[in-house]
CSV table of C-alpha atoms in Angstrom, one decimal:
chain,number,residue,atom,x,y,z
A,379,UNK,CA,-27.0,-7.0,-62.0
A,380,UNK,CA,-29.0,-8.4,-64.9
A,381,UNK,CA,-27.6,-9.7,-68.3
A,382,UNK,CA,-29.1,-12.2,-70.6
A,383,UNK,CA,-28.2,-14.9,-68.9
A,384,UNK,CA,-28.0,-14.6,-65.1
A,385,UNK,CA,-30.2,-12.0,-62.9
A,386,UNK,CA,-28.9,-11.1,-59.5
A,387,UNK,CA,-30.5,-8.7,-57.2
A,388,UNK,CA,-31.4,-8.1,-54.0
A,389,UNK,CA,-34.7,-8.5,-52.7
A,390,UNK,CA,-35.8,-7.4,-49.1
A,391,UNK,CA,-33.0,-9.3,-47.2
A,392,UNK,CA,-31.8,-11.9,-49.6
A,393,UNK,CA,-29.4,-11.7,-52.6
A,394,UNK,CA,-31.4,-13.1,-55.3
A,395,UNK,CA,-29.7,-15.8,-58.1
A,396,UNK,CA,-31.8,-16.5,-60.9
A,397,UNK,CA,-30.4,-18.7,-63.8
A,398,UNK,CA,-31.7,-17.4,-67.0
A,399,UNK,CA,-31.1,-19.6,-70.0
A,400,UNK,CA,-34.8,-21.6,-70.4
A,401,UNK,CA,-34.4,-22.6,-73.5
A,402,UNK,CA,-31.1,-24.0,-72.6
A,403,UNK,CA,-32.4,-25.4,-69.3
A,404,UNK,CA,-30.4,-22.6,-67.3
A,405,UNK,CA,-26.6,-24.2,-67.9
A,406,UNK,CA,-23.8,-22.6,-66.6
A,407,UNK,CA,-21.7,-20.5,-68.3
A,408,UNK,CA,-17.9,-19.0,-68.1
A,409,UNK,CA,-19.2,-15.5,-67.5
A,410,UNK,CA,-22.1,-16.8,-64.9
A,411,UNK,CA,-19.6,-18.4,-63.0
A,412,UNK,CA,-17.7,-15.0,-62.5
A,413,UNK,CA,-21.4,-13.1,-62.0
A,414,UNK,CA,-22.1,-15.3,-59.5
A,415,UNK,CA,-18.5,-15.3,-57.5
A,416,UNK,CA,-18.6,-12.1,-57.9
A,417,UNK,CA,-22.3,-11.7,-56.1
A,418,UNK,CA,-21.0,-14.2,-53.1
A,419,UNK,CA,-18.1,-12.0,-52.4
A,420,UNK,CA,-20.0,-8.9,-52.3
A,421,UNK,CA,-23.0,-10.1,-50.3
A,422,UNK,CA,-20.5,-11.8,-48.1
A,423,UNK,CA,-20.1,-8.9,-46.2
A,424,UNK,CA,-22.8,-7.0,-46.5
A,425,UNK,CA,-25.2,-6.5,-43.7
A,426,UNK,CA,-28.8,-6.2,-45.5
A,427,UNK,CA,-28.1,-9.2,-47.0
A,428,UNK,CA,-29.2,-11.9,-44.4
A,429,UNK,CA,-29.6,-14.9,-47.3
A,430,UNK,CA,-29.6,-16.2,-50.3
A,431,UNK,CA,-31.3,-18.0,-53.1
A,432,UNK,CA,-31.0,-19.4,-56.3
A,433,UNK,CA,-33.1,-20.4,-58.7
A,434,UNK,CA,-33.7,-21.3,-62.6
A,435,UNK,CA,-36.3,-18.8,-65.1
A,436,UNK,CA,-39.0,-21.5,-66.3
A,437,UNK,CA,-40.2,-24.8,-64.4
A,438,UNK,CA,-38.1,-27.1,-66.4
A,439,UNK,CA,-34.6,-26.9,-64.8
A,440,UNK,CA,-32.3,-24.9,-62.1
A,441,UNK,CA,-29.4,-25.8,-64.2
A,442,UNK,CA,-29.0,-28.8,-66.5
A,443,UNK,CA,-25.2,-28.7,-66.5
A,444,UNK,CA,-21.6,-26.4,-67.6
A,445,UNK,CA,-22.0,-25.0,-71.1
A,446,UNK,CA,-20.3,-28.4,-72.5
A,447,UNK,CA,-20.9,-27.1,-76.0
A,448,UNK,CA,-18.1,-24.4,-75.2
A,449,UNK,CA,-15.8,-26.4,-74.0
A,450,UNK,CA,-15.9,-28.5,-77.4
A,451,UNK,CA,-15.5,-25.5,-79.3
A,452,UNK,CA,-12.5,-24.3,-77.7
A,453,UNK,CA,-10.6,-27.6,-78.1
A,454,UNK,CA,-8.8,-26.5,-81.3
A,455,UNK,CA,-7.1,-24.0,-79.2
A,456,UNK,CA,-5.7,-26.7,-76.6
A,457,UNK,CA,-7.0,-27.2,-72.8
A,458,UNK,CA,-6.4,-23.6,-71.5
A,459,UNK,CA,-9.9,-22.4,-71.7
A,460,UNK,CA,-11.6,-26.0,-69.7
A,461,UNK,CA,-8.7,-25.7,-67.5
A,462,UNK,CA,-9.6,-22.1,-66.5
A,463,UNK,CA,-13.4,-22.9,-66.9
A,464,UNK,CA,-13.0,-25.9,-64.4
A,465,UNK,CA,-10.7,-24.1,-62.2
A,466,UNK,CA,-13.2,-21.3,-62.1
A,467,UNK,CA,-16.1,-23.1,-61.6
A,468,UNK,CA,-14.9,-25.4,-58.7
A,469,UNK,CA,-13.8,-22.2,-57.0
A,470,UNK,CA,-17.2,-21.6,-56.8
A,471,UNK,CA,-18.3,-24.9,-55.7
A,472,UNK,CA,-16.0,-24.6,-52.5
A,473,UNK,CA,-17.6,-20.9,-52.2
A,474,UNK,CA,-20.8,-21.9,-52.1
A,475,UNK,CA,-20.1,-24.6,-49.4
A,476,UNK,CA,-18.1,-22.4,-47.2
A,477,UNK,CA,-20.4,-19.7,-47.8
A,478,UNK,CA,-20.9,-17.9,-44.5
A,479,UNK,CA,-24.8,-16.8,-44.9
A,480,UNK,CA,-27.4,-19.6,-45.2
A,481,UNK,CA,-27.5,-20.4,-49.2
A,482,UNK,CA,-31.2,-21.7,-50.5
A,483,UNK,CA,-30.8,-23.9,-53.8
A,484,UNK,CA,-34.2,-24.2,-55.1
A,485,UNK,CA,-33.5,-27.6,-56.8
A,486,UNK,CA,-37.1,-27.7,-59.2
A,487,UNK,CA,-37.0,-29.3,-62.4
A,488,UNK,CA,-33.4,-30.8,-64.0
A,489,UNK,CA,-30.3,-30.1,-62.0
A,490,UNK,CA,-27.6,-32.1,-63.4
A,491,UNK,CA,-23.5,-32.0,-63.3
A,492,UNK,CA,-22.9,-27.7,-63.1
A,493,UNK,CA,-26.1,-27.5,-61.6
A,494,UNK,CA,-25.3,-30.0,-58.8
A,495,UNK,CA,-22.3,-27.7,-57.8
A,496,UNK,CA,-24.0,-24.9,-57.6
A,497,UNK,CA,-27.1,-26.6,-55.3
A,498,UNK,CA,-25.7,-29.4,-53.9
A,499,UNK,CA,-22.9,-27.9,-51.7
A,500,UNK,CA,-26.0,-25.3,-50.1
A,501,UNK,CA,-26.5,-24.8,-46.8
A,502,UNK,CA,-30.1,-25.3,-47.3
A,503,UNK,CA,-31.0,-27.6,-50.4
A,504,UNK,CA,-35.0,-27.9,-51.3
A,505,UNK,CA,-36.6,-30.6,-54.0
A,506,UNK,CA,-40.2,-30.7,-55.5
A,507,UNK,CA,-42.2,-33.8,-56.7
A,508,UNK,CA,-40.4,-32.0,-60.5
A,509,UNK,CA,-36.8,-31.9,-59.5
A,510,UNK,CA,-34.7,-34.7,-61.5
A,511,UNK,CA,-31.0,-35.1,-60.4
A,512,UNK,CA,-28.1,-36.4,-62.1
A,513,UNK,CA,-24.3,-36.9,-62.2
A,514,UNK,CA,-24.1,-38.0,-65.9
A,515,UNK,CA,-20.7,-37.1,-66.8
A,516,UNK,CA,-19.7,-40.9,-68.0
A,517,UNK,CA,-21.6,-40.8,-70.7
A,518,UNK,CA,-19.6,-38.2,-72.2
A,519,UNK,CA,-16.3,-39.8,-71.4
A,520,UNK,CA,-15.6,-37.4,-68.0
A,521,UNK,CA,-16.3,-38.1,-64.3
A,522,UNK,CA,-18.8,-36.8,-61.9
A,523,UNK,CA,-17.0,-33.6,-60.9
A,524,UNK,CA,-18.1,-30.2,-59.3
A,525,UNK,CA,-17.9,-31.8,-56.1
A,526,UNK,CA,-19.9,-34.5,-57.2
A,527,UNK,CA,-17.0,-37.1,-55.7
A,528,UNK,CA,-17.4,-36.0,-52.7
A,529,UNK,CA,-21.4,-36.3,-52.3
A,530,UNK,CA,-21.5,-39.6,-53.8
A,531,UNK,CA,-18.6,-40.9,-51.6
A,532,UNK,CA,-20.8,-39.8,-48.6
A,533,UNK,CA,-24.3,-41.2,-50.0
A,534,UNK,CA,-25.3,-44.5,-48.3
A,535,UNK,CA,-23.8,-48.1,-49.0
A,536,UNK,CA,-22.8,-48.0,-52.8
A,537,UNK,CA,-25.6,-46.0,-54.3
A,538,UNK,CA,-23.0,-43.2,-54.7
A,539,UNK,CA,-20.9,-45.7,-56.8
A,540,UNK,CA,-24.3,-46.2,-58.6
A,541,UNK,CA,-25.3,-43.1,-59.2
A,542,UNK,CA,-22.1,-42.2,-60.5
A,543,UNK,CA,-20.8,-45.2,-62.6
A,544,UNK,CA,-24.6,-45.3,-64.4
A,545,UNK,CA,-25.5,-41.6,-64.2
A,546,UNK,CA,-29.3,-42.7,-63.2
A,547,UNK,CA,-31.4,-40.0,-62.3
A,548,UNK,CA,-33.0,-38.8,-59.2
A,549,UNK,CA,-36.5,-38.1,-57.7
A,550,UNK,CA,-36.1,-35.1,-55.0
A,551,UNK,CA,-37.2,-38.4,-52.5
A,552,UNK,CA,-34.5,-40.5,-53.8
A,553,UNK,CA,-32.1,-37.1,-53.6
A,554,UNK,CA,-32.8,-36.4,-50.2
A,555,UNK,CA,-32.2,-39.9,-49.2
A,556,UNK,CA,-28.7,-39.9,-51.0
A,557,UNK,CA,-27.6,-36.5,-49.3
A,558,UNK,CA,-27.7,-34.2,-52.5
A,559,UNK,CA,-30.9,-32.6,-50.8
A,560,UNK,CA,-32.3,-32.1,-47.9
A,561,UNK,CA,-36.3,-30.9,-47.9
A,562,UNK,CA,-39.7,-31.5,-49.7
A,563,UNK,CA,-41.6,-28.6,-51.0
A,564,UNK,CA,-44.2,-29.1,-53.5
A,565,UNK,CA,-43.4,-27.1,-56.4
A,566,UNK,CA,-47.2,-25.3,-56.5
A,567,UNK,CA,-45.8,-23.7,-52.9
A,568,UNK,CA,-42.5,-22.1,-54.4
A,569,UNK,CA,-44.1,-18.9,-55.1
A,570,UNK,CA,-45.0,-18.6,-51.5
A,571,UNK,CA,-42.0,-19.6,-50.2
A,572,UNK,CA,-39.3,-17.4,-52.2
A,573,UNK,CA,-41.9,-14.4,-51.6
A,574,UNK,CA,-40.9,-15.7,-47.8
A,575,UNK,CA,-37.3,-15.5,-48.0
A,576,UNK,CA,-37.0,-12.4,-49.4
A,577,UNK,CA,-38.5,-11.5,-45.4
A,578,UNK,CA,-37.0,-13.9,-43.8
A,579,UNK,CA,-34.1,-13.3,-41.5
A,580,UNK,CA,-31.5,-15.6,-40.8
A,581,UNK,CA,-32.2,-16.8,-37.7
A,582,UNK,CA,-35.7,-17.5,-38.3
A,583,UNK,CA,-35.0,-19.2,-42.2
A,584,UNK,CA,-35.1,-22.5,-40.8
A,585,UNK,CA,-38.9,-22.2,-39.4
A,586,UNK,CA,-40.0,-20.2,-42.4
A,587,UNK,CA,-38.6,-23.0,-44.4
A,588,UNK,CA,-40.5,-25.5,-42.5
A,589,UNK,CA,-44.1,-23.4,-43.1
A,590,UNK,CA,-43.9,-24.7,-46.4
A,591,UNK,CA,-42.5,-28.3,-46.5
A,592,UNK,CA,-44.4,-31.7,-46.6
A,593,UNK,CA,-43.2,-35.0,-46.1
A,594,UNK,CA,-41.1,-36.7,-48.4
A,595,UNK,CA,-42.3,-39.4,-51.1
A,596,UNK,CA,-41.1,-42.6,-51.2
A,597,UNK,CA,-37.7,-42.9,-52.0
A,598,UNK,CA,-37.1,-45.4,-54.8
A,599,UNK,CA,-33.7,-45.6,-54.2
A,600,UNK,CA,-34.0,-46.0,-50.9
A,601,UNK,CA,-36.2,-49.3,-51.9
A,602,UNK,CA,-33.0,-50.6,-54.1
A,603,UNK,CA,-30.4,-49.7,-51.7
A,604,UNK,CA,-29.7,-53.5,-50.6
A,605,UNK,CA,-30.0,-54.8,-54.4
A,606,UNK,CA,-27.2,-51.4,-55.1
A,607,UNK,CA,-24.9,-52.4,-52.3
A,608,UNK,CA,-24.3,-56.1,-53.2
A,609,UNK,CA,-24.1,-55.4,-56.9
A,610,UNK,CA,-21.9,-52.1,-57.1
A,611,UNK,CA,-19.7,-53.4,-53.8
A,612,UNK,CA,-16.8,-55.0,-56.1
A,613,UNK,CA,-13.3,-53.8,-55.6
A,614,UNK,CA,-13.3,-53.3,-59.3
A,615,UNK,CA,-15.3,-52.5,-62.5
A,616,UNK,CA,-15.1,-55.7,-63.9
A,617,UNK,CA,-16.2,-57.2,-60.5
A,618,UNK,CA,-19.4,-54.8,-61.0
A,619,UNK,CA,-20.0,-55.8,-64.5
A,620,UNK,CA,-19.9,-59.5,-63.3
A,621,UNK,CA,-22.3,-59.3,-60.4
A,622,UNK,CA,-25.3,-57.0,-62.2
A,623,UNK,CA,-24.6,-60.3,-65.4
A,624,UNK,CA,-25.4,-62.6,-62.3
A,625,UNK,CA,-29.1,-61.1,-61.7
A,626,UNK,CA,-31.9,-61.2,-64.0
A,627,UNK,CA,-33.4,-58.8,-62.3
A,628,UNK,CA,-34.7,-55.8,-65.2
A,629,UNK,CA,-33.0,-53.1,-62.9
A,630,UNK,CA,-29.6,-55.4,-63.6
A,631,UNK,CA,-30.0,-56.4,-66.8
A,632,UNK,CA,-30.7,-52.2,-67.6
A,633,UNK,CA,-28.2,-50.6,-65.2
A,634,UNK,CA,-25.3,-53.4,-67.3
A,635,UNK,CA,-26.3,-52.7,-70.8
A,636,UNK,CA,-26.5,-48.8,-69.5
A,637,UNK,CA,-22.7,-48.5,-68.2
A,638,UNK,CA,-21.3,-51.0,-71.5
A,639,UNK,CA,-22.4,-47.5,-73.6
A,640,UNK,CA,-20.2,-45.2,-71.5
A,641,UNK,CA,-16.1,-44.7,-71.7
A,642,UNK,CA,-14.5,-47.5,-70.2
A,643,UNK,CA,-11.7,-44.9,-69.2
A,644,UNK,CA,-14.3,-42.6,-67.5
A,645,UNK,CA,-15.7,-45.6,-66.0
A,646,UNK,CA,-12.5,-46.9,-64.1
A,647,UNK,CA,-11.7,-43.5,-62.9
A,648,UNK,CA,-14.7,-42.7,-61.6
A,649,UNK,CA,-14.8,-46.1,-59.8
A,650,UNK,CA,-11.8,-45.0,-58.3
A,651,UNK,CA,-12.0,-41.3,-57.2
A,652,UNK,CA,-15.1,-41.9,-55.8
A,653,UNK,CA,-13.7,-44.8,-53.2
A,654,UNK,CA,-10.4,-42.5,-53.0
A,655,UNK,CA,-13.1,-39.3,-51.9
A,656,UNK,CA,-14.3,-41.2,-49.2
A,657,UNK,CA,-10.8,-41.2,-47.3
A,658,UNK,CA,-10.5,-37.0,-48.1
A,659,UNK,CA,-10.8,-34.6,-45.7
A,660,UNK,CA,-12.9,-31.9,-47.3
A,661,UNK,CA,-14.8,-31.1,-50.7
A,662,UNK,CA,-12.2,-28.9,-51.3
A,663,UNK,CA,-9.3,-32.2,-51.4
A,664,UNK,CA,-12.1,-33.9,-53.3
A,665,UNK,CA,-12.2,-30.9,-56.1
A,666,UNK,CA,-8.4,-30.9,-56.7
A,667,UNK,CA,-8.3,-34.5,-57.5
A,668,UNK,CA,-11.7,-34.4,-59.8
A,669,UNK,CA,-9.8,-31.4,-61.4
A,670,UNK,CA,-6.6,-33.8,-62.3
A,671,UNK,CA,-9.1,-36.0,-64.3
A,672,UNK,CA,-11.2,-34.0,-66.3
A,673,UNK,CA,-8.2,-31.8,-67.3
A,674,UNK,CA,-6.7,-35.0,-68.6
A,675,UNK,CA,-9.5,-36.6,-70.0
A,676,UNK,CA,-10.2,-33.6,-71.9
A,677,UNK,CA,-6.6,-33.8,-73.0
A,678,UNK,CA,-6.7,-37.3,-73.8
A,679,UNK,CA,-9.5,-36.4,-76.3
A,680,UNK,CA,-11.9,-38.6,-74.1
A,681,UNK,CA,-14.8,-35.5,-73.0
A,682,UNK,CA,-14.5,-34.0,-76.8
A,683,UNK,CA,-15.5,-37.7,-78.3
A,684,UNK,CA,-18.1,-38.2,-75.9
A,685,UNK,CA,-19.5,-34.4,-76.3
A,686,UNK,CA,-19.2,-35.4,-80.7
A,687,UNK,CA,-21.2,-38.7,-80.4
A,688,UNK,CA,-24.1,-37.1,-77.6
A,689,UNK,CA,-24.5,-33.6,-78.8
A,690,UNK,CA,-22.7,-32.4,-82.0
A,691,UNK,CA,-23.1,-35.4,-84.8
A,692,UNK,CA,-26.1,-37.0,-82.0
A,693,UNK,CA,-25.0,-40.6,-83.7
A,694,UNK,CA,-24.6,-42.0,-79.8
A,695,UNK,CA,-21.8,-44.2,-80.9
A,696,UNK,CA,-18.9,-42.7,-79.5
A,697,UNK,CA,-15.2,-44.2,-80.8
A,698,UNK,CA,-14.1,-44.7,-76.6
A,699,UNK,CA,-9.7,-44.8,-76.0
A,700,UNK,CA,-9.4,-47.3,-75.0
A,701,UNK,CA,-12.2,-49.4,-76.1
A,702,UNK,CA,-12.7,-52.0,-73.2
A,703,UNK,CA,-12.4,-52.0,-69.8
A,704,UNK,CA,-9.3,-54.4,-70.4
A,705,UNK,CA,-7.3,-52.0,-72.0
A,706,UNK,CA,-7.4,-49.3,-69.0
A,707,UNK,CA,-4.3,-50.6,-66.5
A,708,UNK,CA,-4.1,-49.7,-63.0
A,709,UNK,CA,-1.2,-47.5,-63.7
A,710,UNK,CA,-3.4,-45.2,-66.5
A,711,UNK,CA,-6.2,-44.6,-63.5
A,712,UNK,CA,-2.9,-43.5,-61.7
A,713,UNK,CA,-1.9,-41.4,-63.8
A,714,UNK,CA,-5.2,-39.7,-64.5
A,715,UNK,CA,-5.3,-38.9,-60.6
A,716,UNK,CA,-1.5,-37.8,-59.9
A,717,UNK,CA,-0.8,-34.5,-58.9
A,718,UNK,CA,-0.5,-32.2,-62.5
A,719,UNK,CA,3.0,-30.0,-62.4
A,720,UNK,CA,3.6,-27.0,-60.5
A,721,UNK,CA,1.1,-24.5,-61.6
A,722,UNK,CA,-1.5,-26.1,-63.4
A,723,UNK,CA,-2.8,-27.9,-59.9
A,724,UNK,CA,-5.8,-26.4,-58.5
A,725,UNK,CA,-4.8,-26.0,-54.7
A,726,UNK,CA,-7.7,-25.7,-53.0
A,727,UNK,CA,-7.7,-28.8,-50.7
A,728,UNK,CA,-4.0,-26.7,-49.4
């Protein structure tokens, strides 16, 4: 099947995923997400295909993120269309991650939120020295979703809580060391390798694989790690905010000023679902409670003001509800994370 904006295909044994926006850094539409269900199911059962692999046209992303500009739009017309986009899309997610065939994410260039779900729950997960990851949803008034929860409560110490709370980015090193990846190629030796896969059978992917990886970088996060854990260990946001003001270190003094810009709403509920992911059993648990929050913060008008102020009027001073971390009670994060009435829950952690 090939369209404007997704190619899939077989090619010698694997079912081939290519995303196929450049010029919008391959993000994710509605209709991909059904292309690409629909491509899983099929190959799913079928016996030529031994694999597959996804990857983004150009060398500047896999997949910068969900088609947030669509999602603004259809605002005037209520929630329904982000509730079924979400709904959809984390479908997926759990799909790819329970995915019975090896799944190769070729993560070169920008993968960020969508693009993260659609990599970062493979069965096989490869970086390059151009590969930039990042969970930057609390800039825009939402919280690290698509499963994102779930990886971050599973990175090491608090640099999940890091990671998600600031949105900082990602080197493949530092993504392999924070489980969102798992191997180094350099990106000169994709070629090669994709020409591999396409021969490669399933038992022998994991050697083929290994023809073409190199040792990782140093990971800078790995360097910080200790510095992360004491400052982003507070039972609280406010306990957060307080330790980075004690340091005067530059990575404090820029990873504060960096989370007083984002919602304080979004902030305290992603504080909180990714400490609550940690005691979940599954991604799939960890998806139904991510889709409780960004239903509602799209409701509450949250995800729409921070789309306005990023990407539609660009003036990067978003008009936050509530406007300080004071405001947000206990019982509000509650509420954004309770169970949603009967029908509108997503039901995949059942």
């Amino acid at each position: 099947m090939t369209d404007d904006d997704i190619i899939i295909r077989r090619e010698g044994f694997a079912g081939r995923i290519t995303m196929n926006r450049p010029k919008a850094l391959n993000a994710l539409t509605y209709p991909m997400v059904g292309d690409i269900a629909r491509a899983l199911q099929d190959w799913a059962t079928d016996p030529a295909v031994e694999l597959v692999v996804l990857d983004g046209a150009g060398d500047r992303a896999l997949c910068a993120g969900g088609d947030v500009l669509s999602l603004y739009e259809s605002r005037v017309d209520g929630s329904g269309f982000a509730r079924t986009f979400w709904a959809d899309e984390y479908r997926l997610n759990a799909q790819i991650a329970r995915f019975q065939k090896p799944f190769v994410a070729l993560m070169d260039g920008i993968v960020m939120g969508g693009g993260i779900g659609l990599s970062g729950h493979a069965s096989h997960r490869i970086v390059t020295e151009r590969s930039m990851l990042a969970m930057p949803e609390t800039s825009i008034g939402l919280i690290p979703d698509v499963g994102g929860t779930w990886l971050l409560s599973h990175a090491p110490g608090e640099v999940g809580t890091y990671l998600g709370l600031t949105g900082a980015r990602m080197t493949g090193a530092d993504a392999i060391y924070a489980g969102f990846a798992d191997t180094f190629v350099p990106a000169k030796r994709l070629p090669e390798l994709v020409a591999a896969l396409r021969e490669a059978r399933r038992s022998s992917l994991d050697h083929t694989i290994a023809l073409y990886a190199s040792a990782s970088p140093a990971s800078e996060l790995h360097g910080r790690a200790d510095e992360i854990s004491a400052a982003f260990a507070g039972s609280s946001i406010e306990e957060i905010f307080e330790a980075l003001s004690h340091s005067v270190s530059p990575w404090a003094v820029k990873s504060l000023a960096g989370l007083k810009t984002k919602s304080p709403k979004a902030l305290k509920a992603t504080h909180a679902v990714i400490r609550h992911a940690r005691s979940l059993p599954s991604l799939e648990a960890a998806l139904d409670v991510e889709y409780r929050l960004v239903t509602r913060l799209f409701e509450d008008g949250e995800f729409t003001e921070g789309v306005r102020a990023l990407l539609i009027d660009k003036d990067k001073a978003p008009k936050w509800n509530p406007a300080t971390l004071a405001e947000v009670s206990d019982a509000e994060v509650t509420r954004l994370m309770s169970p949603r009435i009967v029908g509108e829950e997503l039901g995949l952690g059942d």
